[in-house]
C-alpha positions as MATLAB code, in Angstrom:
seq = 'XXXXXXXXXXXXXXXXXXXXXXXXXXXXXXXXXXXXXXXXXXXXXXXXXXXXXXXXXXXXXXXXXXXXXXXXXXXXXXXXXXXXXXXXXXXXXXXXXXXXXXXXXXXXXXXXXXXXXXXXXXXXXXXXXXXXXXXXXXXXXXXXXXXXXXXXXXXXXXXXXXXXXXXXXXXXXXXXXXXXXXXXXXXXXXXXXXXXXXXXXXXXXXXXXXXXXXXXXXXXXXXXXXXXXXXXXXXXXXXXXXXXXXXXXXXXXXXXXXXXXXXXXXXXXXXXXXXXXXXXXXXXXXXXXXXXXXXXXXXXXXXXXXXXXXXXXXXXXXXXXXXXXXXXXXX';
ca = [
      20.986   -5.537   -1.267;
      20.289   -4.268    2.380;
      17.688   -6.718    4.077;
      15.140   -5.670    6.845;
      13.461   -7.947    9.214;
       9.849   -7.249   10.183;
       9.041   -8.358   13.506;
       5.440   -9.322   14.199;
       4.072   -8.634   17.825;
       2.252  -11.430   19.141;
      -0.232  -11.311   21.825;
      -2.646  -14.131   21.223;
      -0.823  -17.033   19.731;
       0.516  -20.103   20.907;
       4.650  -19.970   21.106;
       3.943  -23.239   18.758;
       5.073  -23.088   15.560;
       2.800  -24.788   13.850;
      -0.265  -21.533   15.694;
       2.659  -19.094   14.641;
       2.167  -20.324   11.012;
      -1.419  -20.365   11.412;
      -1.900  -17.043   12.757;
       0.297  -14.625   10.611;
       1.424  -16.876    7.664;
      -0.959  -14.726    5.463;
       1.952  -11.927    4.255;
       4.359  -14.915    3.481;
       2.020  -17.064    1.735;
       0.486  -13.615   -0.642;
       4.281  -12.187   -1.222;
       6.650  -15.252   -0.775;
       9.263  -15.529   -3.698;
       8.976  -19.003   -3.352;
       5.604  -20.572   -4.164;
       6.258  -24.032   -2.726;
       6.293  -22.769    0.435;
       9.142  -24.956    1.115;
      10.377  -22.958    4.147;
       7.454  -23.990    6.085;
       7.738  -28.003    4.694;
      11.212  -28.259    5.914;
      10.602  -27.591    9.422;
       7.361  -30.137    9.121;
       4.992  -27.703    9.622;
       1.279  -28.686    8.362;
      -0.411  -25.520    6.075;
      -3.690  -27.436    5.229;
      -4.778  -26.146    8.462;
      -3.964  -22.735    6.987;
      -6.191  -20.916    4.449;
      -5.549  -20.841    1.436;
      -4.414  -16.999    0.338;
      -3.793  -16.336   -3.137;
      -0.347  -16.097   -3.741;
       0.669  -12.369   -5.768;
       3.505  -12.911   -8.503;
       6.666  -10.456   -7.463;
       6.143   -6.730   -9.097;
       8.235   -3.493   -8.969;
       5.999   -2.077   -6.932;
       5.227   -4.641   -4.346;
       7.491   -5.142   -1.661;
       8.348   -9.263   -1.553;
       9.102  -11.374    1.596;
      12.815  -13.214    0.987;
      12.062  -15.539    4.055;
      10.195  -16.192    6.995;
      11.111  -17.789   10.274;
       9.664  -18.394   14.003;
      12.111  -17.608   16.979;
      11.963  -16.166   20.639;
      11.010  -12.787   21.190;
      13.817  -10.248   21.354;
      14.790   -7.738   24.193;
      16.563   -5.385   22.303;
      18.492   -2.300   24.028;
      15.149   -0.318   22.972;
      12.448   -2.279   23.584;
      10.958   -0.938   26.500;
      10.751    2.118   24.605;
       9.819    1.162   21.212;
       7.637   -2.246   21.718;
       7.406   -3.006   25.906;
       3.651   -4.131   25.751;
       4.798   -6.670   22.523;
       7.052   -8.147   25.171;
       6.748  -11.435   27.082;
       5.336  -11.520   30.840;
       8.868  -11.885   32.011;
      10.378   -8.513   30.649;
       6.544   -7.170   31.721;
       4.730   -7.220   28.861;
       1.666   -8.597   27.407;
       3.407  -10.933   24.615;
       3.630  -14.652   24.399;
       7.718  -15.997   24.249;
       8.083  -16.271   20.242;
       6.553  -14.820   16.805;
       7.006  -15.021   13.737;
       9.749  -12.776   11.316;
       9.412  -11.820    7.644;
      12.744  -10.825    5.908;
      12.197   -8.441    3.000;
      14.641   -5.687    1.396;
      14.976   -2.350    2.982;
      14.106    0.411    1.907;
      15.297    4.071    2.929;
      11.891    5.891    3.887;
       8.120    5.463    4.063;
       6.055    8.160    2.119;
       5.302   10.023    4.962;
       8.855   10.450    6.410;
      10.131   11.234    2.932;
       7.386   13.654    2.171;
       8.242   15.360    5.847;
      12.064   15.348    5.028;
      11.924   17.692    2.092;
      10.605   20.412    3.985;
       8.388   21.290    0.651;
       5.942   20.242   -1.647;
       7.767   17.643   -3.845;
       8.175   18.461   -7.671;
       5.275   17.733   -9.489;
       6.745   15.711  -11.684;
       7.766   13.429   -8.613;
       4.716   13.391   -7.375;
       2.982   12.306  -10.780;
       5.420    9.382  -10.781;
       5.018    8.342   -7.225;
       1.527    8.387   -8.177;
       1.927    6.478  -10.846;
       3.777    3.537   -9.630;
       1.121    3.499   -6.815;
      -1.371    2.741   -9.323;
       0.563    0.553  -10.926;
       1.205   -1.713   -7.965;
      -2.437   -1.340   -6.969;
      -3.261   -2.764  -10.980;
      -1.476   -5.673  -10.232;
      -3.344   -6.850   -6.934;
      -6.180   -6.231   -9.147;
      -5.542   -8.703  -11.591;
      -4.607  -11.306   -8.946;
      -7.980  -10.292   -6.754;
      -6.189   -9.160   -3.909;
      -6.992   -6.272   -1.580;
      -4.404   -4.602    0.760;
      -6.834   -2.921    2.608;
      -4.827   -0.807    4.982;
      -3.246    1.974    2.399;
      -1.306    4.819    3.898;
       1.509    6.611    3.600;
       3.229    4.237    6.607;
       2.680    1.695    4.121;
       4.439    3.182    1.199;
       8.369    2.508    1.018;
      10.788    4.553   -1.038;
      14.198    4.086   -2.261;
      15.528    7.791   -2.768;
      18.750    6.478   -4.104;
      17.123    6.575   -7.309;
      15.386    9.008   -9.574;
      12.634    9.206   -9.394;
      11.910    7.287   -6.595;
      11.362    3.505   -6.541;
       8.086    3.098   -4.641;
       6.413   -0.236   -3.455;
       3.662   -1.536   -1.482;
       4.640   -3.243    1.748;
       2.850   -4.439    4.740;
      -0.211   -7.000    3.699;
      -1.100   -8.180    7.089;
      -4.796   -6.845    6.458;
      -5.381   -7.963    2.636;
      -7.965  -10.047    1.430;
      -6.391  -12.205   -0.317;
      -8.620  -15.377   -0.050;
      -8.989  -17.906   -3.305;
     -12.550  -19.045   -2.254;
     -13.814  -15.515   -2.424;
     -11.781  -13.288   -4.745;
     -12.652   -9.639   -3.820;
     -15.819   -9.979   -1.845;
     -15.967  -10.618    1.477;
     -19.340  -11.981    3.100;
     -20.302   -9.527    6.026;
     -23.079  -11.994    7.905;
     -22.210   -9.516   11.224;
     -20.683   -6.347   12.030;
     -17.871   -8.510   13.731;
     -16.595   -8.923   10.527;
     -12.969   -7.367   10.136;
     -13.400   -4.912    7.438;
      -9.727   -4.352    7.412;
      -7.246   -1.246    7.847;
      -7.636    2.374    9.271;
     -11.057    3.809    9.648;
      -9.802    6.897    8.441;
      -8.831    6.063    4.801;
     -11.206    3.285    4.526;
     -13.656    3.568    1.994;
     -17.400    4.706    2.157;
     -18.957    1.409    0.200;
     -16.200   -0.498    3.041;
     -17.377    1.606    6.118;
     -20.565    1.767    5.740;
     -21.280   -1.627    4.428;
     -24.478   -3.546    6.096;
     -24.243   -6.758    8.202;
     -26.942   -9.199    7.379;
     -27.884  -12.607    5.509;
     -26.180  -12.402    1.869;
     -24.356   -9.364    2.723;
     -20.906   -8.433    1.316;
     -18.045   -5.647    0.716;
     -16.735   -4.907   -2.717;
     -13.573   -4.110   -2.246;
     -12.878   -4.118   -5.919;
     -12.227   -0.243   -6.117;
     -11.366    0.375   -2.372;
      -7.594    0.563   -2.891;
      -7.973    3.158   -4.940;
     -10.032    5.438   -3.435;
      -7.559    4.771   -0.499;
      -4.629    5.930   -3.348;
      -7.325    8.616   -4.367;
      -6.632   10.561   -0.358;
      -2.944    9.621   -0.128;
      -2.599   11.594   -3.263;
      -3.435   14.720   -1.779;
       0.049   14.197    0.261;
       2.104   13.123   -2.783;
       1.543   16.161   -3.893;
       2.489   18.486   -0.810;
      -1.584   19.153    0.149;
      -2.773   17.721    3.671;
      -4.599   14.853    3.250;
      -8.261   15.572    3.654;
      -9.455   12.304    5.596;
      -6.964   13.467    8.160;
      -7.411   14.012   11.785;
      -9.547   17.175   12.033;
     -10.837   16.420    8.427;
     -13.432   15.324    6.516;
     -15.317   12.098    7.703;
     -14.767    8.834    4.875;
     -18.435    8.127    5.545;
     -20.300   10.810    4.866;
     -18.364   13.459    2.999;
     -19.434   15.774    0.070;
     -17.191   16.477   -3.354;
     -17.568   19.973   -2.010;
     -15.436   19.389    1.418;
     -12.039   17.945   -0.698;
      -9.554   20.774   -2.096;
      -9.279   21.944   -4.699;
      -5.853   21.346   -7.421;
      -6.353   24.704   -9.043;
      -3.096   25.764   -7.991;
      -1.342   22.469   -9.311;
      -2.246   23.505  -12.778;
      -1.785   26.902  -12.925;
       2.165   26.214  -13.973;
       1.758   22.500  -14.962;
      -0.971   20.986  -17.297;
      -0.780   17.501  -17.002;
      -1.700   15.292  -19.952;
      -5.500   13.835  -21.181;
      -4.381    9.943  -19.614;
      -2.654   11.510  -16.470;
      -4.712   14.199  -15.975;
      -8.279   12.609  -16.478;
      -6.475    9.564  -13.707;
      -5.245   12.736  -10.927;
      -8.450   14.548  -11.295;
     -10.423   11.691  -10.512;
      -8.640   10.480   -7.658;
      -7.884   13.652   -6.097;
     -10.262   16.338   -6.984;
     -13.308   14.383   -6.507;
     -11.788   10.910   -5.133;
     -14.927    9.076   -7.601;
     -12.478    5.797   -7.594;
     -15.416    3.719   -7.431;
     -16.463    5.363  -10.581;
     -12.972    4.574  -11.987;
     -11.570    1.153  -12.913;
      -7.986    0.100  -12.428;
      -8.427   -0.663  -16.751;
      -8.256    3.357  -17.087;
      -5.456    3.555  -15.019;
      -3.464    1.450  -16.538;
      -3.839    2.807  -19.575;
      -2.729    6.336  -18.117;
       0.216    4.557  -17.106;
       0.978    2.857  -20.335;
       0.484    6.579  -22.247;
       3.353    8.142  -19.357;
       5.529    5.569  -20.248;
       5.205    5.521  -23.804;
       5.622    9.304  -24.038;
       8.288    9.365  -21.717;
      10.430    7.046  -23.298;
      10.316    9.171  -26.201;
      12.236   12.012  -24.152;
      16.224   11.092  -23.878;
      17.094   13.262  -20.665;
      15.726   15.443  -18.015;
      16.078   18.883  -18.212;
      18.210   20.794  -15.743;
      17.080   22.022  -12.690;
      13.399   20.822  -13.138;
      12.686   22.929  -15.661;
       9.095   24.102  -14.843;
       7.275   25.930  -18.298;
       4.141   24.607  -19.143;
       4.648   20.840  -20.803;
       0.967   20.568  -22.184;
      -0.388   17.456  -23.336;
       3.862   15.808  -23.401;
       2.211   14.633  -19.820;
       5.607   15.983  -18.405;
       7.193   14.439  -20.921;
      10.489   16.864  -20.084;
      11.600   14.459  -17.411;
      13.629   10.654  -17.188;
      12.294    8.186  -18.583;
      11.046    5.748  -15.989;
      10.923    1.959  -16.695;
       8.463   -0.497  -14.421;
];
């Protein structure tokens, strides 16, 4: 297995380890693969000064951290191109002299590069899988009451050696992922971090009130998040983009339409009842994760009915089979 290592820019903490720990242990303590945090024990560091995040059980879809470590800030041959204000004040940047590194497993593109590497709109029954195993990551933080806040197709890995393509969730550096709290987060000012990218934030997120007993639900934000990235899973530009329509104020009448997307393909009642509510009309927080799950359940139990893929994507009309003409795919 190929291993990446994500290196976090620090501008603000101490070169201590024990403020390293405290200020970006949150993705190693939610997606660790080991739960005893013993990493952080055997170099005597102290986590009851740390909150305490809720730790997410590994999942297909969610991409886990293998190990984490503090060490001095790199100058690598391209740094001054790729990270020169992440740099310390002696190779003149704005950085502090160490940070904190996450090794995880690499993967071969994000979403976006993939998508832009094809050169055309994916096959649909690609994109209906992709989707899928979005969904079915974003089920999981569900059930353990954990937000990632900051969806986007950056934030989307793919490993194309496969078909179809093994997508998982990575970067957690925004999530709410805090035991005390679950899902809501108090919003007493409008300093409050609300998390991610304005752009595919959520309206009940964005335009959330500051006050006394104030909170965000982020219960369905994900998914309204998944709801916009769909639109480029399927080969359409996405509509909160630059240039776009605004996340806080927009009208079901501004989004495209899919007319187009059915007029070869008709998806089934689970997958299509699940595609047209997150893309035609993006009503995710009139959708629960339950529903989706159950749309990926029906896929997978009429897909595993089907014992190969026909050649050259065949592409007649598959009615209610739910594309049942392609691989069976196993989560």
């Amino acid at each position: 297995m190929a291993l990446a290592i994500k290196m976090l820019f620090n501008y603000s903490a101490s070169s201590q380890s024990r403020a390293l720990w405290k200020e970006f242990s949150k993705e190693s303590a939610v997606l660790s693969i080991c739960q005893d945090e013993s990493t952080a024990h055997t170099e005597g560091l102290l986590h009851d000064s740390c909150p305490k995040y809720t730790h997410l059980p590994t999942h297909v879809n969610i991409l886990p951290v293998l190990h984490t470590f503090v060490d001095d800030m790199p100058h690598l041959p391209d740094a001054q191109d790729s990270y020169p204000a992440a740099l310390p004040a002696r190779h003149g940047g704005l950085g502090r002299n160490r940070t904190m590194f996450l090794v995880m497993p690499r993967f071969t593109h994000t979403l976006e590069s993939y998508l832009a590497s094809l050169g055309r709109p994916p096959e649909v029954q690609t994109s209906c899988l992709l989707l899928l195993q979005l969904l079915n990551g974003l089920v999981h933080l569900q059930e353990h009451q954990v937000a990632h806040r900051d969806l986007k197709s950056d934030n989307l890995l793919l490993d194309t050696s496969v078909y179809p393509p093994r997508l998982v969730i990575c970067d957690f550096g925004c999530c709410l992922a805090d035991t005390r709290q679950g899902l809501k987060l108090p919003l007493l000012t409008d300093e409050t971090d609300r998390g991610g990218n304005s752009m595919l934030m959520a309206p009940e997120v964005s335009t959330a009130e500051s006050g006394p007993g104030a909170s965000i639900d982020y219960t369905k934000a994900d998914v309204w998040s998944a709801g916009a990235i769909a639109y480029e899973m399927f080969g359409e530009r996405n509509p909160f983009s630059h240039g776009g329509a605004e996340s806080r104020t927009y009208s079901d009448k501004e989004l495209p339409t899919i007319d187009r997307w059915h007029t070869r393909y008709l998806l089934g009642e689970g997958i299509g009842r699940t595609y047209r509510l997150l893309c035609l009309a993006l009503q995710a927080r009139k959708w629960t994760m339950t529903n989706s799950a159950n749309a990926i359940k029906e896929y997978k139990k009429r897909s595993a009915q089907q014992s190969s893929r026909p050649k050259a994507y065949e592409t007649e009309p598959v009615g209610d089979a739910v594309l049942a003409t392609t691989k069976p795919f196993y989560w």
